[in-house]
Amino acid sequence: MNSKWLPINEIAEKVNNGSLSATDMVDQALKTIEQNTEYNAIIVTTADRARERALQIDKLIKSGTNAGMLAGVPFIAKDNFLVFGAETTAASNILKGFKAPYQATVIEKLEAAGAICVAKANLDAFGHGGSTENSDFGPTLNPHDKHKVPGGSSGGSAAAVVLDMVPFALGTDTGGSSRQPASFSGCVGYKPTYGLMSRSGIIAMASSTDTVGVLGRDVTDVAYVTECISGKDPLDSTTIESDPAGYMIDKPLKDLKGIKIGLVSEYMTDGVDPDVKNKIEETAKQLTALGAEVIPVSIPSLSLALAVYYILVPAEISSNLSRYDGQRFGYSDPNAKDLDESYTNSRTRGFGKEAKRRIMIGTHVLSSGYYEAYYKKAQLVRTKIINEVHKTFQSVDYLIGPAAPTTAFELGSSTQDPLQMYLADIMTVGASLTGIPAIVIPAGTVSGMPVGLQIMSPQKSDKSLLEVAQLAQKEINK
Ligand code: GLN
């Protein structure tokens, strides 16, 4: 990908030594955003606050202080992160007007390292979707073809990176929302081990699979950002310690000798676009040429992952969305006669179709009489999937496959058919349900549209996953 941005570590180094200014970096980002408004990747900029922070950073550096590992590096956050400087809407009408009272932990960490948030990216409202068409701000367009979707739900973040607005963007990933748009739009999308990055200050979708997603041009940058934002957070009890070895790729791998990689058969079925399959097979050969042993592996229960996901995730969503009742945040019907009417009207008008669909599915599978048949059974199958995946990692070090069965589809082609839309997640939900880290890297194009290779590894092996992905990206795109 051609980019006008230097590698992230170099930007920070040059800002710190005074050969670049944070103000110029912010201006460059805002200018590129302005030049690409037609893609609708951005909901709102945080221009004023960004310029102020840039000035402060430039001043600090002039006074001889180092401004941090990300000094002056501009970034964009998906609009489900609480960030100062603009409203936080999660792309839903029900949150219009809501201003964050505090910032997400990962945003605080980025700021502490000197990074500057310049804008909030578009998404499927609350993260519900795989195309960014479920946004109350209108769809984002694919940077390679304006008639196609960028993927979702972090489609705005992926498009922002590919349109070169910023060197990296934050997304979230509950069932593939950073990986699938990376595949459709042509950038790197990484979902860490569940708990490696704090969820505090991120609008909850499904708490047992929600993670931060990091989107960038290359794995080296993504690893560098990971170094700055991972680790335990007292505000999120599910967080884990980061790897004491860190995540930066300071000694890139030279080959993959001695590494065993499983190509997941369940992700290479006849339902997958033959051209996508060919691409993935080609990349498998390239990994073999690097010295890896690539063998087909079967994880039979993965074929149940999508069904399990679309029971458990709506159940968690229905609980998480109950806090938006027109009384505490965002939109509230100003003319309601009483509290009941206020609840009803605020939620009826504020939530979009997909949120309502998921609230209904979620409350249904949790209701007495159906709980045993759906929710409980899905939990049992989730455990079976987790056990099978762990067992597979006893015989291979990594798993690979496509990130989605097709390349980006036409805008509007799946919006009337939720089941069709849910199928776009079939290859990403497995890693979410099992909590393992997964990364998507660009693996060439089919008819001009990007294809992504997904690489997965055991829980907490993020460092080696990033190292392998870095070498794979270099080899595949050389
Ligand atoms: N597309 C999936 C869904 O709609 C994943 C969303 C996500 O990861 N936020 O649930």
Short mmCIF file of C-alpha atoms and ligand atoms in Angstrom, two decimals:
data_model
loop_
_atom_site.label_atom_id
_atom_site.label_comp_id
_atom_site.label_asym_id
_atom_site.label_seq_id
_atom_site.Cartn_x
_atom_site.Cartn_y
_atom_site.Cartn_z
CA MET A 1 0.00 0.00 0.00
CA ASN A 2 1.45 3.37 -1.00
CA SER A 3 1.41 5.72 1.92
CA LYS A 4 2.64 9.21 2.61
CA TRP A 5 3.09 8.37 6.28
CA LEU A 6 6.43 7.20 7.61
CA PRO A 7 6.46 4.10 9.82
CA ILE A 8 4.93 5.04 13.19
CA ASN A 9 8.17 4.72 15.18
CA GLU A 10 9.90 7.06 12.71
CA ILE A 11 7.16 9.68 12.95
CA ALA A 12 7.49 9.68 16.73
CA GLU A 13 11.28 9.80 16.55
CA LYS A 14 11.26 12.74 14.14
CA VAL A 15 8.62 14.63 16.13
CA ASN A 16 10.69 14.07 19.26
CA ASN A 17 13.88 15.32 17.63
CA GLY A 18 12.14 18.35 16.16
CA SER A 19 12.54 17.43 12.47
CA LEU A 20 8.76 16.99 12.14
CA SER A 21 6.09 18.81 14.11
CA ALA A 22 2.98 17.30 15.72
CA THR A 23 1.02 20.22 14.31
CA ASP A 24 2.03 19.32 10.75
CA MET A 25 1.09 15.68 11.34
CA VAL A 26 -2.37 16.66 12.58
CA ASP A 27 -2.84 19.08 9.67
CA GLN A 28 -1.84 16.41 7.18
CA ALA A 29 -4.35 13.95 8.69
CA LEU A 30 -7.18 16.51 8.75
CA LYS A 31 -6.42 17.55 5.18
CA THR A 32 -6.61 13.95 3.94
CA ILE A 33 -9.87 13.46 5.82
CA GLU A 34 -11.24 16.59 4.12
CA GLN A 35 -10.17 15.32 0.68
CA ASN A 36 -11.99 12.02 1.15
CA THR A 37 -15.35 12.96 2.65
CA GLU A 38 -17.20 11.18 -0.19
CA TYR A 39 -16.31 7.80 1.38
CA ASN A 40 -18.16 8.68 4.58
CA ALA A 41 -15.51 6.95 6.69
CA ILE A 42 -15.62 9.66 9.36
CA ILE A 43 -18.56 10.69 11.56
CA VAL A 44 -16.89 13.72 13.10
CA THR A 45 -13.41 15.17 13.53
CA THR A 46 -11.93 16.20 16.85
CA ALA A 47 -9.97 18.92 15.03
CA ASP A 48 -9.93 21.60 17.74
CA ARG A 49 -8.78 19.32 20.50
CA ALA A 50 -6.27 17.62 18.16
CA ARG A 51 -4.69 20.94 17.19
CA GLU A 52 -4.49 22.01 20.82
CA ARG A 53 -2.81 18.76 21.81
CA ALA A 54 -0.39 19.04 18.90
CA LEU A 55 0.62 22.52 20.04
CA GLN A 56 1.20 21.28 23.58
CA ILE A 57 3.31 18.40 22.32
CA ASP A 58 5.40 20.67 20.07
CA LYS A 59 5.94 23.02 23.00
CA LEU A 60 6.94 20.20 25.32
CA ILE A 61 9.51 18.98 22.81
CA LYS A 62 10.91 22.49 22.30
CA SER A 63 11.45 22.66 26.02
CA GLY A 64 13.59 19.53 25.77
CA THR A 65 11.10 16.89 26.97
CA ASN A 66 10.52 13.62 25.14
CA ALA A 67 6.81 13.40 24.25
CA GLY A 68 6.60 9.62 24.15
CA MET A 69 6.63 6.57 21.91
CA LEU A 70 3.82 7.93 19.76
CA ALA A 71 4.72 11.62 19.86
CA GLY A 72 2.62 13.49 17.31
CA VAL A 73 1.22 10.35 15.67
CA PRO A 74 -2.37 11.05 14.54
CA PHE A 75 -4.98 8.30 14.75
CA ILE A 76 -8.70 7.77 14.31
CA ALA A 77 -10.94 5.93 16.79
CA LYS A 78 -14.12 4.07 15.90
CA ASP A 79 -17.05 6.05 17.28
CA ASN A 80 -17.78 3.46 19.98
CA PHE A 81 -14.71 4.59 21.98
CA LEU A 82 -15.30 7.30 24.55
CA VAL A 83 -13.09 10.17 23.41
CA PHE A 84 -13.07 13.87 24.37
CA GLY A 85 -13.47 16.56 21.71
CA ALA A 86 -16.67 15.38 20.01
CA GLU A 87 -19.83 13.41 20.66
CA THR A 88 -19.64 9.61 21.04
CA THR A 89 -22.59 8.08 19.19
CA ALA A 90 -21.68 4.48 18.28
CA ALA A 91 -23.35 5.53 14.96
CA SER A 92 -26.77 5.24 16.60
CA ASN A 93 -29.44 7.94 16.80
CA ILE A 94 -30.10 6.96 20.40
CA LEU A 95 -26.70 8.36 21.42
CA LYS A 96 -26.74 11.54 19.37
CA GLY A 97 -25.79 14.41 21.64
CA PHE A 98 -23.86 12.21 24.09
CA LYS A 99 -20.52 13.61 25.25
CA ALA A 100 -18.10 11.27 26.97
CA PRO A 101 -17.55 12.09 30.66
CA TYR A 102 -14.23 10.19 30.60
CA GLN A 103 -12.03 8.57 27.97
CA ALA A 104 -11.50 4.88 27.18
CA THR A 105 -8.40 3.46 28.87
CA VAL A 106 -6.74 2.67 25.53
CA ILE A 107 -7.30 6.28 24.37
CA GLU A 108 -5.74 7.53 27.61
CA LYS A 109 -2.76 5.22 27.03
CA LEU A 110 -2.33 6.43 23.46
CA GLU A 111 -2.49 10.05 24.60
CA ALA A 112 0.00 9.40 27.38
CA ALA A 113 2.38 8.11 24.69
CA GLY A 114 1.88 11.31 22.66
CA ALA A 115 -0.62 10.10 20.01
CA ILE A 116 -3.38 12.45 18.87
CA CYS A 117 -6.95 11.42 18.02
CA VAL A 118 -8.12 13.44 15.01
CA ALA A 119 -11.51 11.90 14.24
CA LYS A 120 -14.20 9.33 15.04
CA ALA A 121 -14.82 6.63 12.44
CA ASN A 122 -18.11 5.34 11.10
CA LEU A 123 -19.40 1.87 12.07
CA ASP A 124 -22.43 -0.35 12.03
CA ALA A 125 -24.41 1.12 14.93
CA PHE A 126 -23.13 -0.39 18.23
CA GLY A 127 -20.91 -2.72 16.17
CA HIS A 128 -23.84 -4.77 14.86
CA GLY A 129 -23.02 -5.67 11.31
CA GLY A 130 -20.45 -6.67 8.74
CA SER A 131 -20.70 -3.90 6.15
CA THR A 132 -20.99 -0.49 7.92
CA GLU A 133 -24.41 -0.15 6.27
CA ASN A 134 -26.20 -0.32 9.65
CA SER A 135 -24.99 3.18 10.52
CA ASP A 136 -27.46 5.96 11.27
CA PHE A 137 -24.93 8.23 9.54
CA GLY A 138 -25.12 6.35 6.21
CA PRO A 139 -22.79 3.68 4.85
CA THR A 140 -19.03 3.96 4.37
CA LEU A 141 -17.82 3.17 0.84
CA ASN A 142 -15.00 0.77 -0.03
CA PRO A 143 -11.80 2.68 -0.92
CA HIS A 144 -11.21 0.33 -3.91
CA ASP A 145 -14.75 0.52 -5.33
CA LYS A 146 -17.37 3.00 -4.19
CA HIS A 147 -20.19 0.61 -5.08
CA LYS A 148 -18.94 -1.93 -2.57
CA VAL A 149 -18.98 -2.13 1.22
CA PRO A 150 -15.74 -1.67 3.22
CA GLY A 151 -16.70 -4.53 5.57
CA GLY A 152 -17.77 -3.96 9.13
CA SER A 153 -18.47 -3.09 11.71
CA SER A 154 -15.15 -1.15 11.81
CA GLY A 155 -15.52 -0.20 8.12
CA GLY A 156 -14.82 3.47 8.80
CA SER A 157 -11.55 2.66 10.61
CA ALA A 158 -10.38 0.30 7.83
CA ALA A 159 -11.29 2.78 5.06
CA ALA A 160 -9.55 5.59 6.98
CA VAL A 161 -6.29 3.61 7.04
CA VAL A 162 -6.54 2.58 3.38
CA LEU A 163 -7.38 6.14 2.33
CA ASP A 164 -4.18 7.12 4.18
CA MET A 165 -5.91 9.56 6.54
CA VAL A 166 -3.81 8.33 9.46
CA PRO A 167 -1.06 5.76 10.07
CA PHE A 168 -3.34 3.66 12.29
CA ALA A 169 -6.91 3.48 13.53
CA LEU A 170 -8.68 1.76 16.40
CA GLY A 171 -11.63 -0.51 15.81
CA THR A 172 -13.36 -3.09 17.94
CA ASP A 173 -13.74 -6.79 17.27
CA THR A 174 -16.55 -8.82 18.81
CA GLY A 175 -16.97 -11.35 16.03
CA GLY A 176 -14.60 -10.13 13.35
CA SER A 177 -15.30 -6.42 13.12
CA SER A 178 -11.67 -5.41 12.68
CA ARG A 179 -10.48 -8.46 10.73
CA GLN A 180 -13.25 -8.71 8.13
CA PRO A 181 -13.08 -4.99 7.15
CA ALA A 182 -9.28 -5.30 6.96
CA SER A 183 -9.84 -8.13 4.48
CA PHE A 184 -12.48 -6.23 2.44
CA SER A 185 -10.59 -2.92 2.41
CA GLY A 186 -7.00 -4.13 2.20
CA CYS A 187 -5.15 -3.37 5.42
CA VAL A 188 -3.98 -5.19 8.56
CA GLY A 189 -6.61 -5.87 11.25
CA TYR A 190 -5.64 -7.42 14.57
CA LYS A 191 -7.79 -8.79 17.37
CA PRO A 192 -5.68 -9.52 20.47
CA THR A 193 -6.22 -12.29 23.00
CA TYR A 194 -9.43 -11.50 24.89
CA GLY A 195 -8.50 -9.25 27.81
CA LEU A 196 -5.14 -8.04 26.50
CA MET A 197 -6.49 -4.52 25.90
CA SER A 198 -8.90 -2.83 28.27
CA ARG A 199 -12.55 -2.49 27.29
CA SER A 200 -13.13 0.31 29.79
CA GLY A 201 -14.71 3.26 28.01
CA ILE A 202 -15.70 1.28 24.94
CA ILE A 203 -19.43 0.99 24.32
CA ALA A 204 -20.21 -2.62 25.16
CA MET A 205 -21.59 -4.96 22.54
CA ALA A 206 -21.06 -8.53 23.79
CA SER A 207 -18.87 -8.42 26.86
CA SER A 208 -17.55 -11.99 26.63
CA THR A 209 -16.05 -11.50 23.16
CA ASP A 210 -15.54 -7.70 22.83
CA THR A 211 -11.95 -6.67 22.15
CA VAL A 212 -10.14 -3.63 20.83
CA GLY A 213 -8.99 -3.96 17.21
CA VAL A 214 -5.89 -2.32 15.76
CA LEU A 215 -5.90 -1.42 12.07
CA GLY A 216 -2.81 -0.29 10.20
CA ARG A 217 -0.85 -0.51 6.97
CA ASP A 218 1.54 -3.13 8.22
CA VAL A 219 2.09 -5.51 11.09
CA THR A 220 5.15 -3.65 12.38
CA ASP A 221 3.04 -0.55 13.07
CA VAL A 222 0.22 -2.62 14.57
CA ALA A 223 2.70 -4.35 16.91
CA TYR A 224 4.16 -0.99 17.91
CA VAL A 225 0.70 0.33 18.86
CA THR A 226 -0.06 -2.92 20.70
CA GLU A 227 2.99 -2.30 22.87
CA CYS A 228 1.47 1.02 23.98
CA ILE A 229 -2.09 -0.07 24.74
CA SER A 230 -2.05 -3.59 26.13
CA GLY A 231 -1.99 -4.76 29.72
CA LYS A 232 -3.91 -4.93 32.94
CA ASP A 233 -6.38 -2.17 33.78
CA PRO A 234 -8.02 -1.78 37.19
CA LEU A 235 -11.11 -0.48 35.36
CA ASP A 236 -11.61 -3.78 33.47
CA SER A 237 -11.42 -6.90 35.62
CA THR A 238 -11.09 -9.16 32.58
CA THR A 239 -7.76 -7.65 31.51
CA ILE A 240 -4.53 -9.64 31.65
CA GLU A 241 -0.86 -8.68 32.01
CA SER A 242 0.99 -7.97 28.80
CA ASP A 243 3.83 -10.18 27.62
CA PRO A 244 6.98 -9.17 29.54
CA ALA A 245 8.86 -9.47 26.23
CA GLY A 246 6.71 -6.67 24.75
CA TYR A 247 5.12 -6.68 21.32
CA MET A 248 7.44 -4.56 19.20
CA ILE A 249 9.06 -6.36 16.33
CA ASP A 250 12.65 -5.42 16.93
CA LYS A 251 14.10 -8.67 15.62
CA PRO A 252 12.01 -9.63 12.59
CA LEU A 253 11.90 -13.36 11.80
CA LYS A 254 13.95 -14.45 8.79
CA ASP A 255 12.10 -17.69 8.08
CA LEU A 256 9.41 -19.99 9.44
CA LYS A 257 11.59 -23.08 9.87
CA GLY A 258 10.25 -25.53 12.43
CA ILE A 259 6.82 -23.87 12.50
CA LYS A 260 3.72 -25.96 11.87
CA ILE A 261 0.68 -24.24 10.39
CA GLY A 262 -2.81 -25.73 10.03
CA LEU A 263 -4.97 -24.64 7.10
CA VAL A 264 -8.50 -24.88 8.51
CA SER A 265 -10.60 -27.19 6.28
CA GLU A 266 -13.87 -25.76 7.62
CA TYR A 267 -12.84 -22.38 6.15
CA MET A 268 -11.98 -23.84 2.74
CA THR A 269 -15.30 -25.48 1.81
CA ASP A 270 -17.21 -25.26 -1.47
CA GLY A 271 -19.12 -22.30 -0.06
CA VAL A 272 -15.99 -20.16 -0.34
CA ASP A 273 -15.39 -18.13 -3.52
CA PRO A 274 -12.95 -20.25 -5.60
CA ASP A 275 -10.74 -17.22 -6.33
CA VAL A 276 -10.46 -16.44 -2.63
CA LYS A 277 -9.60 -20.09 -1.96
CA ASN A 278 -6.90 -20.01 -4.64
CA LYS A 279 -5.35 -16.91 -3.13
CA ILE A 280 -5.22 -18.51 0.30
CA GLU A 281 -3.68 -21.66 -1.17
CA GLU A 282 -1.07 -19.50 -2.88
CA THR A 283 -0.20 -17.82 0.42
CA ALA A 284 0.08 -21.26 2.06
CA LYS A 285 2.71 -22.11 -0.56
CA GLN A 286 4.57 -18.90 0.20
CA LEU A 287 4.61 -19.78 3.89
CA THR A 288 5.92 -23.23 2.97
CA ALA A 289 8.66 -21.57 0.93
CA LEU A 290 9.66 -19.73 4.11
CA GLY A 291 10.23 -23.07 5.79
CA ALA A 292 6.89 -23.66 7.53
CA GLU A 293 5.10 -26.96 7.33
CA VAL A 294 1.52 -26.24 6.26
CA ILE A 295 -0.99 -29.06 6.70
CA PRO A 296 -4.78 -29.20 6.43
CA VAL A 297 -6.52 -29.49 9.80
CA SER A 298 -10.15 -30.09 10.62
CA ILE A 299 -11.88 -28.55 13.64
CA PRO A 300 -15.38 -29.98 13.10
CA SER A 301 -17.24 -27.94 15.72
CA LEU A 302 -16.12 -24.68 14.06
CA SER A 303 -18.95 -25.20 11.61
CA LEU A 304 -21.30 -24.52 14.57
CA ALA A 305 -19.54 -21.30 15.60
CA LEU A 306 -21.76 -18.93 13.63
CA ALA A 307 -24.96 -20.42 15.08
CA VAL A 308 -23.50 -20.27 18.59
CA TYR A 309 -22.31 -16.69 18.08
CA TYR A 310 -25.72 -15.47 16.92
CA ILE A 311 -27.34 -16.86 20.08
CA LEU A 312 -24.79 -15.79 22.70
CA VAL A 313 -23.93 -12.38 21.26
CA PRO A 314 -27.54 -11.13 20.94
CA ALA A 315 -28.15 -12.41 24.50
CA GLU A 316 -25.30 -10.23 25.78
CA ILE A 317 -26.35 -7.35 23.52
CA SER A 318 -29.91 -7.40 24.86
CA SER A 319 -28.51 -6.98 28.35
CA ASN A 320 -25.91 -4.33 27.43
CA LEU A 321 -28.39 -2.21 25.46
CA SER A 322 -30.90 -2.05 28.29
CA ARG A 323 -29.05 0.98 29.70
CA TYR A 324 -30.15 3.10 26.71
CA ASP A 325 -33.62 3.91 27.91
CA GLY A 326 -33.92 7.60 27.10
CA GLN A 327 -33.24 8.62 30.71
CA ARG A 328 -29.50 8.49 31.11
CA PHE A 329 -27.74 9.02 27.80
CA GLY A 330 -28.41 10.65 24.44
CA TYR A 331 -31.86 10.86 22.87
CA SER A 332 -35.00 11.18 24.99
CA ASP A 333 -38.50 11.84 23.64
CA PRO A 334 -39.18 15.43 24.79
CA ASN A 335 -42.98 15.05 24.58
CA ALA A 336 -43.53 11.79 26.44
CA LYS A 337 -46.48 11.95 28.88
CA ASP A 338 -44.98 9.61 31.43
CA LEU A 339 -41.96 7.42 32.09
CA ASP A 340 -43.37 4.40 30.27
CA GLU A 341 -44.04 6.42 27.15
CA SER A 342 -40.58 7.98 27.41
CA TYR A 343 -38.93 4.53 27.50
CA THR A 344 -41.00 3.29 24.59
CA ASN A 345 -40.65 6.31 22.32
CA SER A 346 -37.00 6.93 23.05
CA ARG A 347 -36.06 3.32 22.31
CA THR A 348 -38.41 2.97 19.33
CA ARG A 349 -37.03 6.08 17.66
CA GLY A 350 -33.46 5.84 18.87
CA PHE A 351 -32.54 2.24 18.04
CA GLY A 352 -32.16 1.09 14.45
CA LYS A 353 -33.57 -2.12 12.98
CA GLU A 354 -30.54 -4.30 13.69
CA ALA A 355 -30.30 -3.32 17.38
CA LYS A 356 -34.01 -4.09 17.76
CA ARG A 357 -33.60 -7.44 15.99
CA ARG A 358 -30.75 -8.39 18.33
CA ILE A 359 -32.63 -7.24 21.45
CA MET A 360 -35.53 -9.45 20.42
CA ILE A 361 -33.36 -12.49 19.62
CA GLY A 362 -31.37 -11.96 22.82
CA THR A 363 -34.32 -11.65 25.14
CA HIS A 364 -35.97 -14.60 23.44
CA VAL A 365 -33.01 -16.97 23.91
CA LEU A 366 -32.70 -15.86 27.54
CA SER A 367 -36.38 -16.18 28.38
CA SER A 368 -37.64 -18.98 30.56
CA GLY A 369 -38.64 -21.93 28.43
CA TYR A 370 -36.12 -21.10 25.71
CA TYR A 371 -33.04 -20.56 27.87
CA GLU A 372 -32.32 -24.30 28.11
CA ALA A 373 -32.96 -24.92 24.43
CA TYR A 374 -30.88 -22.04 23.07
CA TYR A 375 -28.66 -20.07 25.46
CA LYS A 376 -27.52 -22.98 27.60
CA LYS A 377 -26.98 -25.28 24.64
CA ALA A 378 -24.99 -22.58 22.83
CA GLN A 379 -22.76 -22.19 25.91
CA LEU A 380 -22.12 -25.94 25.92
CA VAL A 381 -21.19 -25.89 22.23
CA ARG A 382 -18.97 -22.85 22.83
CA THR A 383 -17.01 -24.91 25.36
CA LYS A 384 -16.76 -27.75 22.86
CA ILE A 385 -15.35 -25.34 20.24
CA ILE A 386 -12.85 -23.95 22.76
CA ASN A 387 -11.69 -27.46 23.69
CA GLU A 388 -11.33 -28.53 20.07
CA VAL A 389 -9.35 -25.39 19.16
CA HIS A 390 -7.03 -25.84 22.17
CA LYS A 391 -6.51 -29.48 21.20
CA THR A 392 -5.65 -28.51 17.62
CA PHE A 393 -2.96 -26.20 18.96
CA GLN A 394 -1.27 -29.25 20.48
CA SER A 395 -0.38 -30.38 16.97
CA VAL A 396 0.04 -27.06 15.10
CA ASP A 397 1.45 -23.69 16.17
CA TYR A 398 -0.79 -21.47 14.01
CA LEU A 399 -4.03 -21.74 12.10
CA ILE A 400 -4.66 -19.99 8.79
CA GLY A 401 -7.56 -19.45 6.44
CA PRO A 402 -9.44 -16.70 4.67
CA ALA A 403 -11.05 -13.93 6.74
CA ALA A 404 -14.30 -14.05 4.79
CA PRO A 405 -15.83 -16.33 2.14
CA THR A 406 -15.86 -13.57 -0.49
CA THR A 407 -14.29 -10.23 -1.29
CA ALA A 408 -16.29 -7.05 -0.51
CA PHE A 409 -19.88 -7.28 -1.74
CA GLU A 410 -22.06 -4.66 -3.44
CA LEU A 411 -23.62 -1.98 -1.25
CA GLY A 412 -27.24 -2.88 -0.54
CA SER A 413 -26.89 -6.52 -1.64
CA SER A 414 -27.37 -8.05 1.82
CA THR A 415 -29.22 -5.36 3.75
CA GLN A 416 -32.63 -7.01 3.32
CA ASP A 417 -31.34 -10.42 4.32
CA PRO A 418 -29.80 -10.52 7.81
CA LEU A 419 -28.87 -14.19 7.54
CA GLN A 420 -26.86 -13.52 4.39
CA MET A 421 -25.14 -10.65 6.20
CA TYR A 422 -24.35 -12.87 9.20
CA LEU A 423 -22.58 -15.33 6.85
CA ALA A 424 -19.86 -12.70 6.25
CA ASP A 425 -18.69 -13.49 9.81
CA ILE A 426 -18.42 -17.24 9.40
CA MET A 427 -14.61 -17.30 9.46
CA THR A 428 -13.99 -14.75 12.18
CA VAL A 429 -16.40 -15.68 14.98
CA GLY A 430 -14.43 -18.83 15.92
CA ALA A 431 -11.46 -16.84 17.25
CA SER A 432 -13.85 -14.51 19.11
CA LEU A 433 -15.70 -17.32 20.88
CA THR A 434 -12.42 -18.96 21.89
CA GLY A 435 -10.68 -15.74 22.95
CA ILE A 436 -7.59 -16.45 20.85
CA PRO A 437 -5.65 -13.75 19.02
CA ALA A 438 -6.14 -13.43 15.26
CA ILE A 439 -4.78 -11.11 12.61
CA VAL A 440 -5.68 -10.43 9.01
CA ILE A 441 -3.01 -9.33 6.53
CA PRO A 442 -3.45 -8.30 2.89
CA ALA A 443 -2.94 -11.26 0.54
CA GLY A 444 -3.37 -9.76 -2.90
CA THR A 445 -6.52 -9.04 -4.88
CA VAL A 446 -9.20 -10.83 -6.86
CA SER A 447 -10.69 -8.74 -9.70
CA GLY A 448 -9.21 -5.64 -8.11
CA MET A 449 -10.68 -6.30 -4.65
CA PRO A 450 -8.50 -7.15 -1.64
CA VAL A 451 -8.35 -10.60 -0.04
CA GLY A 452 -7.09 -11.08 3.50
CA LEU A 453 -5.22 -14.00 5.07
CA GLN A 454 -6.25 -14.72 8.66
CA ILE A 455 -3.65 -16.15 11.07
CA MET A 456 -4.64 -17.38 14.53
CA SER A 457 -2.61 -18.66 17.46
CA PRO A 458 -3.12 -19.88 21.05
CA GLN A 459 -4.28 -17.50 23.78
CA LYS A 460 -1.60 -15.08 24.97
CA SER A 461 0.77 -15.90 22.09
CA ASP A 462 0.17 -12.48 20.54
CA LYS A 463 3.84 -11.63 20.33
CA SER A 464 4.75 -14.60 18.18
CA LEU A 465 1.56 -14.18 16.14
CA LEU A 466 2.60 -10.63 15.28
CA GLU A 467 6.12 -11.77 14.40
CA VAL A 468 4.90 -14.48 12.05
CA ALA A 469 2.34 -12.13 10.50
CA GLN A 470 5.03 -9.49 9.93
CA LEU A 471 7.18 -11.92 7.95
CA ALA A 472 4.15 -13.35 6.12
CA GLN A 473 3.00 -9.87 5.06
CA LYS A 474 6.47 -9.06 3.76
CA GLU A 475 6.76 -12.32 1.82
CA ILE A 476 3.23 -12.31 0.37
CA ASN A 477 3.39 -8.70 -0.79
CA LYS A 478 6.99 -8.62 -2.01
N1 GLN B 1 -20.41 -8.70 12.11
C1 GLN B 1 -20.47 -9.30 13.40
C2 GLN B 1 -21.77 -8.98 14.06
O1 GLN B 1 -22.56 -8.35 13.45
C3 GLN B 1 -19.30 -8.86 14.21
C4 GLN B 1 -19.48 -7.54 14.80
C5 GLN B 1 -18.32 -7.11 15.64
O2 GLN B 1 -17.29 -7.76 15.71
N2 GLN B 1 -18.53 -5.98 16.31
O3 GLN B 1 -22.02 -9.36 15.15
#
